Coordinates of C-alpha atoms in Angstrom, one line a residue:
Chain A
X1 CA 128.3 27.0 -3.3
X2 CA 127.6 27.4 -6.9
X3 CA 129.6 30.7 -7.3
X4 CA 132.5 29.1 -5.5
X5 CA 132.5 26.1 -7.9
X6 CA 132.5 28.3 -11.2
X7 CA 135.4 30.5 -9.7
X8 CA 137.4 27.4 -8.7
X9 CA 136.5 25.9 -12.4
X10 CA 137.5 29.1 -13.9
X11 CA 140.7 29.3 -12.1
X12 CA 141.5 25.6 -13.2
X13 CA 140.8 26.3 -16.7
X14 CA 142.8 29.5 -16.9
X15 CA 145.8 27.9 -15.6
X16 CA 145.5 24.9 -18.0
X17 CA 144.3 26.3 -21.1
X18 CA 147.4 28.2 -22.7
X19 CA 149.7 25.4 -21.7
X20 CA 147.8 22.6 -23.1
X21 CA 146.8 24.3 -26.1
X22 CA 150.6 25.1 -27.1
X23 CA 151.3 21.5 -26.1
X24 CA 148.6 20.0 -28.0
X25 CA 149.1 22.0 -31.0
X26 CA 152.9 22.1 -31.5
X27 CA 153.9 18.6 -29.9
X28 CA 151.3 16.2 -29.9
X29 CA 149.6 17.2 -33.2
X30 CA 152.8 16.9 -35.0
X31 CA 153.8 13.6 -33.3
X32 CA 150.3 12.2 -34.7
X33 CA 150.9 13.9 -38.1
X34 CA 154.3 12.1 -38.5
X35 CA 152.1 8.8 -38.6
X36 CA 149.8 10.3 -41.2
X37 CA 152.9 11.7 -43.3
X38 CA 154.9 8.4 -43.3
X39 CA 152.2 7.1 -45.9
X40 CA 153.0 9.8 -48.3
X41 CA 155.6 10.8 -51.0
X42 CA 156.3 14.3 -50.9
X43 CA 159.4 16.8 -50.6
X44 CA 158.3 20.1 -49.2
X45 CA 155.7 22.8 -48.4
X46 CA 154.0 23.3 -51.9
X47 CA 154.6 20.1 -53.6
X48 CA 151.9 17.4 -54.3
X49 CA 151.6 14.6 -51.9
X50 CA 151.2 11.2 -53.3
X51 CA 149.7 8.3 -51.2
X52 CA 152.0 5.5 -51.2
X53 CA 151.0 3.3 -48.3
X54 CA 153.9 1.5 -46.5
X55 CA 156.3 2.1 -49.5
X56 CA 158.4 4.6 -47.4
X57 CA 159.1 1.7 -44.9
X58 CA 159.8 -0.7 -47.5
X59 CA 162.2 1.9 -49.0
X60 CA 163.9 2.6 -45.7
X61 CA 164.7 -1.5 -45.5
X62 CA 166.6 -1.0 -48.7
X63 CA 169.0 1.4 -47.9
X64 CA 172.4 0.7 -46.6
X65 CA 172.4 3.9 -44.5
X66 CA 169.1 2.9 -42.7
X67 CA 170.8 -0.4 -41.5
X68 CA 174.1 1.4 -40.5
X69 CA 171.9 4.0 -38.5
X70 CA 169.9 1.2 -36.7
X71 CA 173.1 -0.8 -36.1
X72 CA 175.0 2.3 -34.6
X73 CA 171.9 3.6 -32.5
X74 CA 171.4 0.1 -31.0
X75 CA 175.3 -0.1 -30.3
X76 CA 175.1 3.1 -28.5
X77 CA 172.2 1.9 -26.6
X78 CA 173.2 -1.8 -25.8
X79 CA 177.0 -1.4 -25.8
X80 CA 178.0 2.1 -25.1
X81 CA 175.3 3.0 -22.7
X82 CA 175.9 0.1 -20.4
X83 CA 179.7 0.6 -20.4
X84 CA 179.1 4.5 -19.6
X85 CA 176.7 3.6 -16.9
X86 CA 179.5 1.0 -15.2
X87 CA 182.1 3.8 -15.6
X88 CA 179.9 6.3 -13.8
X89 CA 179.1 3.8 -11.0
X90 CA 182.9 3.1 -10.5
X91 CA 183.7 6.7 -10.7
X92 CA 180.7 7.6 -8.3
X93 CA 182.4 5.3 -5.7
X94 CA 185.6 6.8 -6.0
X95 CA 184.3 10.5 -6.0
X96 CA 181.6 10.2 -3.2
X97 CA 182.0 11.9 0.1
X98 CA 182.1 15.6 1.3
X99 CA 185.7 16.1 1.2
X100 CA 186.9 19.4 -0.5
X101 CA 188.8 17.3 -3.3
X102 CA 185.8 15.0 -4.3
X103 CA 183.4 18.0 -4.3
X104 CA 185.7 20.0 -6.7
X105 CA 186.2 17.0 -9.2
X106 CA 182.4 16.3 -9.2
X107 CA 182.0 19.9 -10.1
X108 CA 184.4 19.6 -13.0
X109 CA 182.8 16.4 -14.2
X110 CA 179.4 18.0 -14.7
X111 CA 181.0 20.5 -16.9
X112 CA 180.7 19.0 -20.3
X113 CA 177.0 18.3 -19.7
X114 CA 176.3 21.9 -19.5
X115 CA 177.9 23.3 -22.5
X116 CA 176.2 23.0 -25.8
X117 CA 176.5 20.1 -27.7
X118 CA 177.6 21.9 -30.7
X119 CA 180.6 23.1 -28.7
X120 CA 181.3 19.5 -27.3
X121 CA 181.2 18.3 -31.1
X122 CA 183.6 20.9 -32.2
X123 CA 185.9 20.4 -29.2
X124 CA 186.1 16.8 -30.4
X125 CA 186.0 17.3 -34.1
X126 CA 189.2 19.9 -33.6
X127 CA 190.8 17.5 -31.0
X128 CA 190.5 14.6 -33.6
X129 CA 191.6 16.8 -36.5
X130 CA 194.8 15.3 -38.0
X131 CA 196.3 19.0 -38.7
X132 CA 195.1 21.0 -35.7
X133 CA 194.5 18.2 -33.2
X134 CA 194.9 18.2 -29.7
X135 CA 195.6 14.5 -29.8
X136 CA 198.1 15.0 -32.4
X137 CA 200.0 17.2 -29.8
X138 CA 200.0 14.2 -27.3
X139 CA 201.5 11.7 -29.9
X140 CA 198.1 10.1 -30.7
X141 CA 197.8 11.4 -34.2
X142 CA 195.7 8.1 -35.3
X143 CA 195.0 6.9 -38.9
X144 CA 196.0 9.2 -42.0
X145 CA 192.5 10.8 -42.0
X146 CA 192.1 11.0 -38.2
X147 CA 190.3 9.0 -35.9
X148 CA 187.1 10.4 -37.2
X149 CA 187.9 10.1 -40.7
X150 CA 188.9 6.3 -40.6
X151 CA 186.1 3.7 -41.2
X152 CA 187.6 1.5 -38.5
X153 CA 187.9 4.0 -35.7
X154 CA 185.3 6.6 -36.3
X155 CA 182.6 4.9 -34.3
X156 CA 184.8 4.3 -31.4
X157 CA 186.0 8.1 -31.6
X158 CA 182.4 9.3 -31.5
X159 CA 181.7 7.0 -28.5
X160 CA 184.5 8.5 -26.7
X161 CA 183.0 11.9 -27.4
X162 CA 179.5 10.9 -26.4
X163 CA 181.0 9.3 -23.1
X164 CA 183.1 12.7 -22.4
X165 CA 179.8 14.7 -22.6
X166 CA 177.5 12.2 -20.6
X167 CA 179.7 10.6 -17.8
X168 CA 179.9 13.5 -15.2
X169 CA 176.0 13.7 -15.2
X170 CA 175.5 9.8 -14.4
X171 CA 178.6 10.1 -11.9
X172 CA 176.6 12.9 -10.2
X173 CA 173.4 10.8 -10.3
X174 CA 175.1 7.7 -8.7
X175 CA 176.9 10.1 -6.2
X176 CA 173.4 11.6 -4.9
X177 CA 172.2 7.9 -4.8
X178 CA 175.0 6.6 -2.5
X179 CA 174.8 9.8 -0.3
X180 CA 171.2 8.7 0.2
X181 CA 172.0 5.4 1.7
X182 CA 171.5 5.8 5.6
X183 CA 174.6 5.8 7.9
X184 CA 173.2 2.8 9.9
X185 CA 173.4 0.8 6.8
X186 CA 177.1 1.3 6.6
X187 CA 177.5 0.8 10.3
X188 CA 175.5 -2.6 10.1
X189 CA 177.7 -3.6 7.2
X190 CA 180.9 -3.1 9.4
X191 CA 179.3 -4.9 12.2
X192 CA 178.5 -7.9 9.8
X193 CA 181.9 -7.6 7.9
X194 CA 180.4 -7.1 4.8
X195 CA 182.8 -5.0 2.5
X196 CA 184.1 -4.7 -1.1
X197 CA 182.1 -6.5 -3.9
X198 CA 180.1 -8.5 -1.1
X199 CA 178.8 -5.0 0.4
X200 CA 178.2 -3.8 -3.4
X201 CA 176.0 -6.6 -4.6
X202 CA 174.3 -7.6 -1.5
X203 CA 173.6 -4.0 0.1
X204 CA 174.4 -1.1 -2.2
X205 CA 173.2 -2.1 -5.5
X206 CA 169.8 -3.0 -4.3
X207 CA 169.5 0.2 -2.5
X208 CA 170.6 2.1 -5.4
X209 CA 167.6 0.5 -7.3
X210 CA 165.7 3.7 -7.9
X211 CA 168.7 5.7 -9.0
X212 CA 169.8 3.0 -11.3
X213 CA 166.2 2.9 -12.8
X214 CA 166.4 6.7 -13.5
X215 CA 169.8 6.6 -15.0
X216 CA 168.9 3.7 -17.3
X217 CA 165.7 5.6 -18.5
X218 CA 167.9 8.8 -18.8
X219 CA 170.6 7.0 -21.0
X220 CA 168.0 5.4 -23.0
X221 CA 166.5 8.5 -24.1
X222 CA 170.0 10.1 -24.5
X223 CA 171.3 7.2 -26.6
X224 CA 168.4 7.2 -29.0
X225 CA 168.5 11.1 -29.2
X226 CA 171.9 11.4 -30.4
X227 CA 171.6 13.9 -33.0
X228 CA 173.6 17.2 -32.5
X229 CA 177.0 15.5 -31.6
X230 CA 176.8 13.5 -35.0
X231 CA 175.6 16.3 -37.0
X232 CA 178.4 18.6 -36.2
X233 CA 181.1 16.2 -35.8
X234 CA 180.9 14.0 -38.6
X235 CA 177.5 14.2 -40.3
X236 CA 177.3 10.5 -40.4
X237 CA 180.5 10.0 -42.3
X238 CA 182.7 8.1 -43.0
X239 CA 180.5 5.7 -45.1
X240 CA 177.7 5.9 -42.3
X241 CA 179.8 4.5 -39.6
X242 CA 178.7 7.2 -37.6
X243 CA 175.0 7.6 -38.8
X244 CA 172.5 7.5 -36.2
X245 CA 168.6 6.9 -36.7
X246 CA 167.8 10.5 -35.7
X247 CA 170.5 12.1 -37.9
X248 CA 169.3 9.8 -40.8
X249 CA 165.8 11.2 -40.3
X250 CA 167.3 14.9 -40.3
X251 CA 169.3 13.9 -43.3
X252 CA 166.4 12.6 -45.4
X253 CA 164.4 15.7 -44.5
X254 CA 166.9 18.3 -45.5
X255 CA 169.6 17.0 -47.9
X256 CA 167.6 14.5 -49.6
X257 CA 164.1 16.5 -49.4
X258 CA 162.3 13.3 -48.7
X259 CA 159.6 14.4 -46.4
X260 CA 157.5 11.0 -46.1
X261 CA 160.8 9.0 -45.7
X262 CA 162.0 11.1 -42.8
X263 CA 158.3 10.7 -41.2
X264 CA 158.6 6.9 -41.5
X265 CA 161.8 7.1 -39.9
X266 CA 160.3 9.2 -37.1
X267 CA 157.5 6.2 -36.8
X268 CA 160.2 3.8 -36.6
X269 CA 161.8 5.5 -33.9
X270 CA 158.6 5.9 -31.9
X271 CA 158.1 2.2 -32.0
X272 CA 161.7 1.7 -30.9
X273 CA 161.4 4.2 -28.2
X274 CA 158.2 2.7 -27.0
X275 CA 159.6 -0.9 -27.2
X276 CA 162.7 0.4 -25.2
X277 CA 160.5 2.0 -22.5
X278 CA 158.4 -1.3 -22.2
X279 CA 161.8 -3.2 -21.9
X280 CA 162.9 -0.7 -19.0
X281 CA 159.5 -1.1 -17.3
X282 CA 160.0 -4.8 -17.5
X283 CA 163.6 -4.7 -16.0
X284 CA 162.8 -2.3 -13.1
X285 CA 159.1 -3.4 -12.3
X286 CA 159.7 -4.2 -8.8
X287 CA 162.2 -2.7 -6.2
X288 CA 164.1 -5.5 -4.5
X289 CA 164.0 -3.7 -1.2
X290 CA 160.5 -3.9 0.2
X291 CA 158.8 -0.6 1.2
X292 CA 161.1 1.4 -0.9
X293 CA 159.7 3.2 -3.7
Chain B
X1 CA 195.3 2.5 -2.7
X2 CA 194.2 6.0 -1.8
X3 CA 196.9 7.3 -4.2
X4 CA 195.4 5.1 -6.9
X5 CA 192.0 6.7 -5.9
X6 CA 193.2 10.2 -6.1
X7 CA 194.9 9.5 -9.4
X8 CA 191.9 8.3 -11.1
X9 CA 189.9 11.2 -10.1
X10 CA 192.4 13.9 -11.0
X11 CA 193.2 11.9 -14.3
X12 CA 189.6 12.0 -15.2
X13 CA 189.3 15.7 -14.3
X14 CA 192.1 16.3 -16.5
X15 CA 190.3 14.6 -19.5
X16 CA 187.6 16.5 -19.0
X17 CA 189.1 20.2 -18.4
X18 CA 192.0 19.7 -20.9
X19 CA 190.1 20.1 -24.1
X20 CA 187.9 23.0 -22.9
X21 CA 191.2 24.6 -21.7
X22 CA 192.8 24.0 -25.1
X23 CA 189.8 25.6 -27.0
X24 CA 190.1 28.7 -24.7
X25 CA 193.7 29.0 -25.4
X26 CA 193.3 28.4 -29.1
X27 CA 190.7 31.0 -29.3
X28 CA 193.4 33.8 -29.0
X29 CA 196.0 32.0 -31.4
X30 CA 196.3 32.9 -35.2
X31 CA 195.2 30.2 -37.5
X32 CA 198.8 29.4 -38.8
X33 CA 200.3 29.2 -35.1
X34 CA 197.5 26.6 -34.4
X35 CA 198.4 24.6 -37.3
X36 CA 202.1 24.8 -36.6
X37 CA 201.8 23.6 -32.9
X38 CA 198.5 22.6 -31.0
X39 CA 199.7 23.5 -27.7
X40 CA 201.8 26.5 -27.6
X41 CA 200.5 29.5 -25.7
X42 CA 200.5 32.8 -27.9
X43 CA 202.0 36.1 -26.7
X44 CA 200.2 38.6 -26.9
X45 CA 197.0 36.9 -27.2
X46 CA 195.2 37.5 -30.6
X47 CA 191.9 38.8 -29.5
X48 CA 191.0 39.6 -33.1
X49 CA 189.6 36.2 -33.7
X50 CA 186.8 37.3 -31.4
X51 CA 186.3 40.3 -33.8
X52 CA 186.1 38.1 -36.8
X53 CA 183.9 35.6 -35.2
X54 CA 181.5 38.5 -33.9
X55 CA 181.3 40.3 -37.2
X56 CA 182.7 38.8 -40.5
X57 CA 181.1 35.4 -39.2
X58 CA 177.8 36.9 -38.0
X59 CA 177.9 35.3 -34.6
X60 CA 177.5 38.6 -33.0
X61 CA 173.9 38.7 -34.8
X62 CA 173.6 34.9 -33.5
X63 CA 174.5 35.5 -29.9
X64 CA 172.0 38.4 -29.7
X65 CA 169.3 36.3 -31.2
X66 CA 170.0 33.6 -28.9
X67 CA 170.0 35.9 -25.8
X68 CA 166.5 37.3 -26.9
X69 CA 165.1 33.8 -27.8
X70 CA 166.2 32.3 -24.4
X71 CA 164.9 35.3 -22.3
X72 CA 161.5 35.8 -24.3
X73 CA 160.9 31.7 -24.1
X74 CA 161.3 32.1 -20.3
X75 CA 158.9 35.0 -19.8
X76 CA 156.2 32.9 -21.3
X77 CA 157.3 29.4 -20.2
X78 CA 157.6 29.9 -16.5
X79 CA 154.1 31.5 -15.7
X80 CA 152.3 29.1 -18.3
X81 CA 154.5 26.0 -17.0
X82 CA 153.9 27.2 -13.6
X83 CA 150.2 27.7 -13.7
X84 CA 149.8 24.3 -15.3
X85 CA 151.8 22.4 -12.7
X86 CA 149.8 24.1 -10.1
X87 CA 146.4 23.4 -11.2
X88 CA 147.4 19.6 -12.0
X89 CA 149.1 19.3 -8.5
X90 CA 146.7 21.0 -6.3
X91 CA 143.2 20.6 -7.7
X92 CA 141.9 17.0 -8.1
X93 CA 139.7 16.7 -11.1
X94 CA 138.8 14.0 -13.5
X95 CA 141.5 13.9 -16.1
X96 CA 144.3 15.4 -14.2
X97 CA 146.3 12.5 -14.2
X98 CA 145.8 11.8 -17.7
X99 CA 146.9 15.3 -18.7
X100 CA 149.9 15.1 -16.5
X101 CA 150.7 11.8 -18.2
X102 CA 150.6 13.2 -21.8
X103 CA 152.6 16.3 -20.8
X104 CA 155.2 14.2 -19.2
X105 CA 155.3 11.7 -22.1
X106 CA 157.0 14.5 -24.0
X107 CA 160.3 13.9 -22.2
X108 CA 160.5 10.4 -23.3
X109 CA 160.6 11.0 -27.3
X110 CA 163.3 13.1 -29.2
X111 CA 161.7 16.2 -30.4
X112 CA 163.0 15.6 -33.9
X113 CA 160.8 12.9 -34.4
X114 CA 157.9 15.3 -35.1
X115 CA 160.2 17.8 -37.1
X116 CA 158.7 17.2 -40.5
X117 CA 155.1 18.1 -39.6
X118 CA 156.3 20.7 -37.2
X119 CA 158.3 22.4 -40.0
X120 CA 155.6 22.2 -42.2
X121 CA 152.9 23.7 -39.6
X122 CA 155.2 26.7 -39.1
X123 CA 155.8 27.2 -42.9
X124 CA 152.1 27.2 -43.5
X125 CA 151.6 29.8 -41.0
X126 CA 154.6 31.8 -42.2
X127 CA 156.3 31.3 -38.8
X128 CA 159.5 29.4 -40.0
X129 CA 162.6 31.3 -39.8
X130 CA 160.7 33.8 -37.3
X131 CA 161.6 34.7 -33.7
X132 CA 158.1 34.3 -32.9
X133 CA 157.6 30.8 -34.3
X134 CA 160.9 29.5 -32.6
X135 CA 159.8 30.9 -29.1
X136 CA 156.6 29.3 -29.5
X137 CA 158.1 26.0 -30.3
X138 CA 160.6 26.3 -27.5
X139 CA 157.7 26.9 -24.8
X140 CA 155.8 24.0 -26.1
X141 CA 158.7 21.7 -26.2
X142 CA 160.0 22.9 -22.8
X143 CA 156.7 22.4 -20.8
X144 CA 157.1 18.7 -20.3
X145 CA 160.2 18.9 -17.9
X146 CA 159.0 22.2 -16.5
X147 CA 155.6 20.9 -15.7
X148 CA 156.9 17.7 -14.3
X149 CA 159.4 19.4 -11.8
X150 CA 157.1 22.0 -10.7
X151 CA 154.1 19.5 -10.2
X152 CA 156.6 17.8 -7.7
X153 CA 157.4 20.7 -5.7
X154 CA 153.8 22.2 -5.7
X155 CA 152.5 18.7 -4.6
X156 CA 155.0 18.7 -1.7
X157 CA 153.9 21.8 -0.1
X158 CA 151.9 21.4 3.1
X159 CA 148.1 21.6 3.0
X160 CA 147.8 23.6 6.5
X161 CA 149.1 26.7 4.7
X162 CA 146.7 26.5 1.9
X163 CA 143.7 26.0 4.3
X164 CA 145.0 28.8 6.8
X165 CA 145.2 31.2 3.6
X166 CA 141.8 30.1 2.2
X167 CA 140.2 30.6 5.6
X168 CA 141.6 34.2 5.6
X169 CA 139.7 34.9 2.8
X170 CA 142.4 34.3 -0.1
X171 CA 140.9 33.6 -3.4
X172 CA 142.4 31.2 -5.7
X173 CA 144.7 33.5 -7.5
X174 CA 146.1 35.3 -4.3
X175 CA 146.6 31.7 -2.7
X176 CA 148.6 30.8 -5.7
X177 CA 150.5 34.1 -6.3
X178 CA 151.0 35.2 -2.7
X179 CA 151.4 31.9 -0.9
X180 CA 152.2 29.1 -3.2
X181 CA 154.5 30.6 -5.7
X182 CA 157.0 32.0 -2.9
X183 CA 157.0 28.7 -1.0
X184 CA 157.8 26.7 -4.4
X185 CA 160.6 29.3 -5.3
X186 CA 163.2 26.6 -4.8
X187 CA 161.7 24.9 -7.7
X188 CA 161.3 27.8 -9.8
X189 CA 165.0 28.2 -9.5
X190 CA 165.5 24.7 -10.7
X191 CA 163.1 25.1 -13.8
X192 CA 164.7 28.6 -14.6
X193 CA 168.3 27.4 -14.4
X194 CA 167.6 24.0 -16.4
X195 CA 165.8 26.0 -19.3
X196 CA 168.3 28.9 -19.6
X197 CA 170.9 26.1 -20.0
X198 CA 168.9 24.2 -22.3
X199 CA 167.4 27.0 -24.3
X200 CA 170.9 28.8 -24.7
X201 CA 172.4 25.6 -26.2
X202 CA 169.3 24.3 -28.1
X203 CA 170.1 23.2 -31.5
X204 CA 167.7 20.5 -32.7
X205 CA 164.6 22.9 -33.2
X206 CA 166.5 26.0 -34.0
X207 CA 168.2 24.0 -36.9
X208 CA 164.9 22.7 -38.4
X209 CA 163.1 26.1 -38.0
X210 CA 165.6 28.9 -38.8
X211 CA 167.2 29.1 -42.1
X212 CA 168.4 32.7 -42.6
X213 CA 168.2 34.0 -38.7
X214 CA 170.5 31.7 -36.9
X215 CA 170.8 31.0 -33.3
X216 CA 174.4 30.9 -31.7
X217 CA 174.7 26.9 -31.8
X218 CA 173.3 26.9 -35.2
X219 CA 175.6 29.9 -36.4
X220 CA 178.6 27.8 -34.8
X221 CA 177.7 24.6 -36.3
X222 CA 177.4 26.4 -39.9
X223 CA 180.4 27.9 -39.5
X224 CA 182.3 24.5 -38.7
X225 CA 180.6 22.9 -41.5
X226 CA 181.4 25.7 -44.1
X227 CA 185.1 25.9 -43.2
X228 CA 185.5 22.1 -43.3
X229 CA 188.4 22.7 -45.7
X230 CA 190.0 25.8 -45.3
X231 CA 189.1 26.6 -41.8
X232 CA 189.9 29.7 -40.0
X233 CA 190.1 27.7 -36.7
X234 CA 190.8 30.7 -34.5
X235 CA 187.5 32.3 -35.6
X236 CA 185.9 28.8 -34.7
X237 CA 187.4 28.4 -31.4
X238 CA 186.4 32.0 -30.5
X239 CA 182.8 31.3 -31.6
X240 CA 183.0 28.2 -29.0
X241 CA 184.0 30.2 -26.2
X242 CA 181.1 32.8 -26.9
X243 CA 178.6 29.9 -26.6
X244 CA 180.5 28.0 -23.6
X245 CA 181.4 31.4 -21.7
X246 CA 177.9 32.5 -20.2
X247 CA 176.9 28.9 -19.3
X248 CA 180.5 28.6 -17.5
X249 CA 180.0 32.1 -15.8
X250 CA 176.5 31.0 -14.5
X251 CA 178.0 27.5 -13.2
X252 CA 180.9 29.3 -11.4
X253 CA 178.5 31.8 -9.6
X254 CA 175.5 29.4 -9.0
X255 CA 177.4 25.9 -8.8
X256 CA 175.0 24.2 -6.2
X257 CA 171.7 25.6 -8.0
X258 CA 173.1 24.6 -11.5
X259 CA 173.9 20.8 -10.0
X260 CA 170.6 20.7 -8.3
X261 CA 168.7 21.9 -11.4
X262 CA 170.5 19.3 -13.6
X263 CA 169.7 16.4 -11.4
X264 CA 166.2 17.6 -10.7
X265 CA 164.4 15.7 -13.4
X266 CA 166.0 12.6 -11.9
X267 CA 165.9 13.2 -8.2
X268 CA 163.6 15.1 -6.1

């Protein structure tokens, strides 16, 4: 017996050690170190580090760009993302089913989600550009500096690109959820005369609870994780109107060379992510349909 | 009503596809033609944009680096992630749930939150701006999704087969490699496809860690920001085609598998 136990333990350890070592070393440790580094003032690899306590956090609060980043990230999370999910739910209702046309459309919708965010950002940066722009070609040239160059329209223009990239994924997700509703449920609805909005609120929406939860978690991660799209499309311009929290962290680290402040921004975002997760857990704590997980 | 529905569906399809087509058509047009009119089709097509993007703008080297990094990462990621997921799902021991939770937690937080220490650690080891350092970081940061999905597939496999193989005298390794891995092959397809697409497109970590050696997304992004004012749009569009085309080809040939892979983290 002992020999078998040793072999089993050896096998499990061999399976776990390489991956766990890499993960702890390159993922977990850096996340913890971010907490430590947020208390120092320093700007690179070899330079001296000065312990400054919470000064980095206080400094963040004194910066206009920080508050723009917070404002924009929360607008994405609390305004753009819900609109995105609503659009996806609507589109999924239209695009559901096994007809060839619906399948083709769903295939096309997912495409922006598959291509590099750099390519998507380039597509929209070029499309909005007032001299080469696709939108100029269809008579929507927009403000003098282009849609992305005007303080009044830049955030909206960014949001359109964000929705363009993501909508297909959530539509597919909701379509999969709709396809998972058993045929008997639809028959029962027909017998009881439930249709339209009534059917949606009383039957479809509660049955879609697991999919809506997954979509909400996904969209929260995606909203707080906006980086590449902003970095390639606008770099936060004009006047911080498209700055996001993650992108401002990157800017502090690279352009500003303020590693301590970037780490402090990382800590702020960890707290925000954790709070958002707790809030989601609160909203989706109990499945309204009994017996379903 | 039916007409309205089809109209909306096709309408959104056009919104998705038109900008992509526009980039493809523009990638074979001269800069001046693009500036003159955004829509016309140029005959004959100016394929020299691709030559300029590949050579003068160094996107050829970036394309090859991206290809190597993607394949090398997969070669390490799939066995390492597969073994982890298998041990965590088929062997019960104290702490297995905790380890799975810790690994899965990585999906929740954007990787750039660890950017400052990660960059410093890599620089200390001389692994910044190196192929090896990037591949190590890619494997580490891809483990969360890979282990999460494969764990689900391994856990769903029936116990009877494992028991039968054990009675027949199969050891832990041969049970894993000869019985369980083939049974979990749909899951392995999912993580391979998801990671191929994700790694080919990856921007955040490459942007932080690679300064001289650029992957294709980083090379393209830098090309865009450098050419802000006097842009050679033809070369930029050609660069976009270079990064889009491989993924598009994959999607054309393996449509169902790609769709399944993209939804796998969400729906099992």
